[in-house]
């Protein structure tokens, strides 16, 4: 089984990438037989969608082929999104326009929203509302909203709020277990459709 982790922040460094890397290390530690692939939009911008994507454009094909290969080989996804002004970053929304049912269809995804304060709910609602329709991505009923992100999941334990950090580590572990169960359960759907 393979889980792809998409870090949706354009910033480098970013708290979203910190969370994405923590998720990757948790998957590797708790599911040692699982492959992971982390893709970050920081320093890796994708061109904005235009209609030539649908016209077998050689530039698009060359640019997206390695990503399509990784996404197609994945059985599930973790989508890590920061909350910027109550929204999902434009680059992450663009990501969902560039890939379709052949790469994402009938595969489960866990939304992990990141907020530097007490927010984070708006990106979850936005992704659930408008990022899955044509690509047929299947968001699982669980999500994680990492609030006050600067105070949790840091490599230096002294930089963490101990109670909040323990809570988020446990919550992420549980949500990843749910995601991997969905990935296995949806495999017959992917094979059929």
Coordinates of C-alpha atoms in Angstrom, one line a residue:
X1 CA 0.0 0.0 0.0
X2 CA 1.1 3.5 -0.7
X3 CA 0.0 6.8 0.8
X4 CA 0.8 10.1 -0.8
X5 CA 1.0 13.2 1.4
X6 CA 0.4 16.6 -0.3
X7 CA 1.7 19.6 1.6
X8 CA -0.4 22.5 0.2
X9 CA 1.5 25.5 1.4
X10 CA 3.5 27.6 -1.0
X11 CA 5.8 28.8 1.8
X12 CA 9.2 27.5 2.6
X13 CA 9.6 26.7 5.4
X14 CA 6.1 26.1 6.5
X15 CA 4.2 24.7 9.4
X16 CA 2.2 22.6 6.9
X17 CA 5.3 20.9 5.7
X18 CA 6.4 20.3 9.3
X19 CA 3.0 18.6 9.8
X20 CA 3.3 16.7 6.6
X21 CA 6.7 15.4 7.5
X22 CA 5.5 14.3 10.9
X23 CA 2.6 12.4 9.2
X24 CA 5.0 10.7 6.8
X25 CA 7.3 9.6 9.7
X26 CA 4.3 8.4 11.7
X27 CA 3.1 6.3 8.7
X28 CA 6.5 4.8 8.3
X29 CA 6.9 4.0 12.0
X30 CA 3.4 2.6 12.5
X31 CA 3.0 0.9 9.1
X32 CA 6.5 -0.3 8.2
X33 CA 5.3 -2.2 5.1
X34 CA 3.7 0.9 3.6
X35 CA 5.3 3.2 1.0
X36 CA 4.9 6.9 1.4
X37 CA 5.5 9.8 -1.0
X38 CA 5.5 13.4 0.1
X39 CA 4.9 16.2 -2.4
X40 CA 5.1 19.8 -1.3
X41 CA 4.0 22.8 -3.3
X42 CA 6.7 25.0 -1.6
X43 CA 9.4 25.7 -4.2
X44 CA 7.6 23.4 -6.5
X45 CA 4.8 25.5 -8.1
X46 CA 2.6 23.9 -10.7
X47 CA 1.5 26.0 -13.6
X48 CA -2.0 27.3 -13.5
X49 CA -4.6 25.1 -15.2
X50 CA -5.6 26.0 -18.7
X51 CA -7.6 24.2 -21.4
X52 CA -4.5 22.9 -23.2
X53 CA -4.2 20.4 -20.4
X54 CA -7.1 18.6 -22.0
X55 CA -5.6 18.8 -25.5
X56 CA -2.7 16.4 -25.0
X57 CA -0.2 19.3 -24.8
X58 CA 3.4 18.0 -24.7
X59 CA 4.5 20.6 -22.2
X60 CA 1.8 19.6 -19.7
X61 CA 2.5 15.9 -20.3
X62 CA 6.2 16.3 -19.6
X63 CA 5.6 18.4 -16.5
X64 CA 2.9 16.3 -15.0
X65 CA 4.0 12.7 -16.0
X66 CA 6.2 12.1 -12.8
X67 CA 3.4 13.4 -10.6
X68 CA 0.8 11.4 -12.4
X69 CA 2.9 8.3 -11.9
X70 CA 3.2 8.8 -8.2
X71 CA -0.5 9.7 -7.7
X72 CA -1.7 6.8 -9.8
X73 CA 0.4 4.4 -7.7
X74 CA -1.0 5.7 -4.5
X75 CA -3.8 4.0 -2.6
X76 CA -4.8 7.0 -0.5
X77 CA -3.9 10.6 0.3
X78 CA -3.3 13.0 3.2
X79 CA -4.0 16.5 2.1
X80 CA -2.3 19.0 4.4
X81 CA -3.7 22.5 4.0
X82 CA -2.9 25.7 5.8
X83 CA -5.6 28.2 6.4
X84 CA -4.8 31.5 4.6
X85 CA -7.4 34.2 5.2
X86 CA -9.9 31.4 5.9
X87 CA -9.2 29.7 2.6
X88 CA -7.2 26.9 1.0
X89 CA -4.1 28.2 -0.9
X90 CA -4.6 28.8 -4.6
X91 CA -1.8 26.3 -5.5
X92 CA -3.6 23.5 -3.7
X93 CA -6.9 24.3 -5.4
X94 CA -5.0 24.3 -8.7
X95 CA -3.6 20.9 -7.9
X96 CA -7.1 19.5 -7.8
X97 CA -7.8 20.9 -11.3
X98 CA -4.7 19.3 -12.8
X99 CA -5.3 15.7 -11.8
X100 CA -8.3 13.6 -12.5
X101 CA -10.1 10.4 -11.8
X102 CA -7.2 8.4 -13.3
X103 CA -4.8 9.6 -10.6
X104 CA -7.2 10.3 -7.7
X105 CA -10.5 8.5 -8.4
X106 CA -12.0 6.2 -5.8
X107 CA -9.1 6.7 -3.4
X108 CA -9.6 7.9 0.2
X109 CA -8.1 11.1 1.5
X110 CA -7.7 12.5 5.0
X111 CA -7.8 16.3 5.3
X112 CA -5.4 17.8 7.8
X113 CA -5.8 21.6 8.2
X114 CA -3.2 23.7 9.9
X115 CA -3.8 27.0 11.7
X116 CA -1.5 29.2 13.7
X117 CA -4.4 30.1 16.0
X118 CA -7.7 28.6 16.8
X119 CA -9.0 28.4 13.1
X120 CA -8.7 25.7 10.5
X121 CA -12.3 24.7 9.9
X122 CA -12.9 26.7 6.8
X123 CA -10.3 24.9 4.6
X124 CA -11.9 21.6 5.7
X125 CA -15.3 22.8 4.5
X126 CA -13.8 24.2 1.3
X127 CA -12.0 21.0 0.3
X128 CA -15.0 18.9 1.1
X129 CA -17.3 21.2 -0.9
X130 CA -15.3 21.8 -4.1
X131 CA -12.2 19.8 -4.6
X132 CA -13.4 16.2 -5.3
X133 CA -16.2 16.4 -7.9
X134 CA -14.5 15.6 -11.2
X135 CA -11.5 13.8 -9.8
X136 CA -13.7 11.5 -7.7
X137 CA -11.4 11.7 -4.6
X138 CA -13.2 10.2 -1.6
X139 CA -12.7 12.2 1.6
X140 CA -13.1 10.1 4.7
X141 CA -15.4 11.2 7.4
X142 CA -12.5 12.0 9.7
X143 CA -10.3 15.1 9.6
X144 CA -7.6 16.7 11.8
X145 CA -7.3 20.4 12.5
X146 CA -3.9 21.2 14.0
X147 CA -4.5 24.4 15.9
X148 CA -1.8 26.6 17.3
X149 CA 0.6 24.6 15.1
X150 CA 3.7 26.4 16.2
X151 CA 3.3 24.7 19.7
X152 CA 2.9 21.1 18.6
X153 CA 4.7 18.4 16.6
X154 CA 8.1 20.1 16.9
X155 CA 11.2 17.9 17.0
X156 CA 12.3 19.8 20.0
X157 CA 10.0 18.7 22.8
X158 CA 10.7 21.9 24.8
X159 CA 9.0 23.9 22.0
X160 CA 5.7 21.9 22.4
X161 CA 2.7 22.5 24.6
X162 CA 2.9 19.0 26.2
X163 CA -0.9 18.4 26.5
X164 CA -1.8 19.7 23.0
X165 CA 1.2 17.9 21.4
X166 CA 0.2 14.5 22.9
X167 CA -3.4 15.0 21.8
X168 CA -2.5 15.8 18.2
X169 CA 0.0 12.9 18.0
X170 CA -2.7 10.5 19.2
X171 CA -5.3 12.0 16.9
X172 CA -3.1 11.9 13.8
X173 CA -2.2 8.2 14.5
X174 CA -5.8 7.2 14.9
X175 CA -6.9 9.1 11.7
X176 CA -4.1 7.5 9.7
X177 CA -5.3 4.1 10.8
X178 CA -8.8 5.0 9.6
X179 CA -7.3 6.2 6.3
X180 CA -5.4 3.0 5.7
X181 CA -8.4 0.9 6.4
X182 CA -10.4 2.9 3.9
X183 CA -7.6 2.5 1.3
X184 CA -7.8 -1.2 1.7
X185 CA -11.6 -1.3 1.6
X186 CA -11.8 0.9 -1.6
X187 CA -9.3 -1.2 -3.5
X188 CA -12.1 -3.3 -5.2
X189 CA -13.7 0.0 -6.4
X190 CA -10.4 1.2 -7.9
X191 CA -10.0 -2.2 -9.7
X192 CA -13.6 -2.1 -11.0
X193 CA -13.8 1.6 -12.0

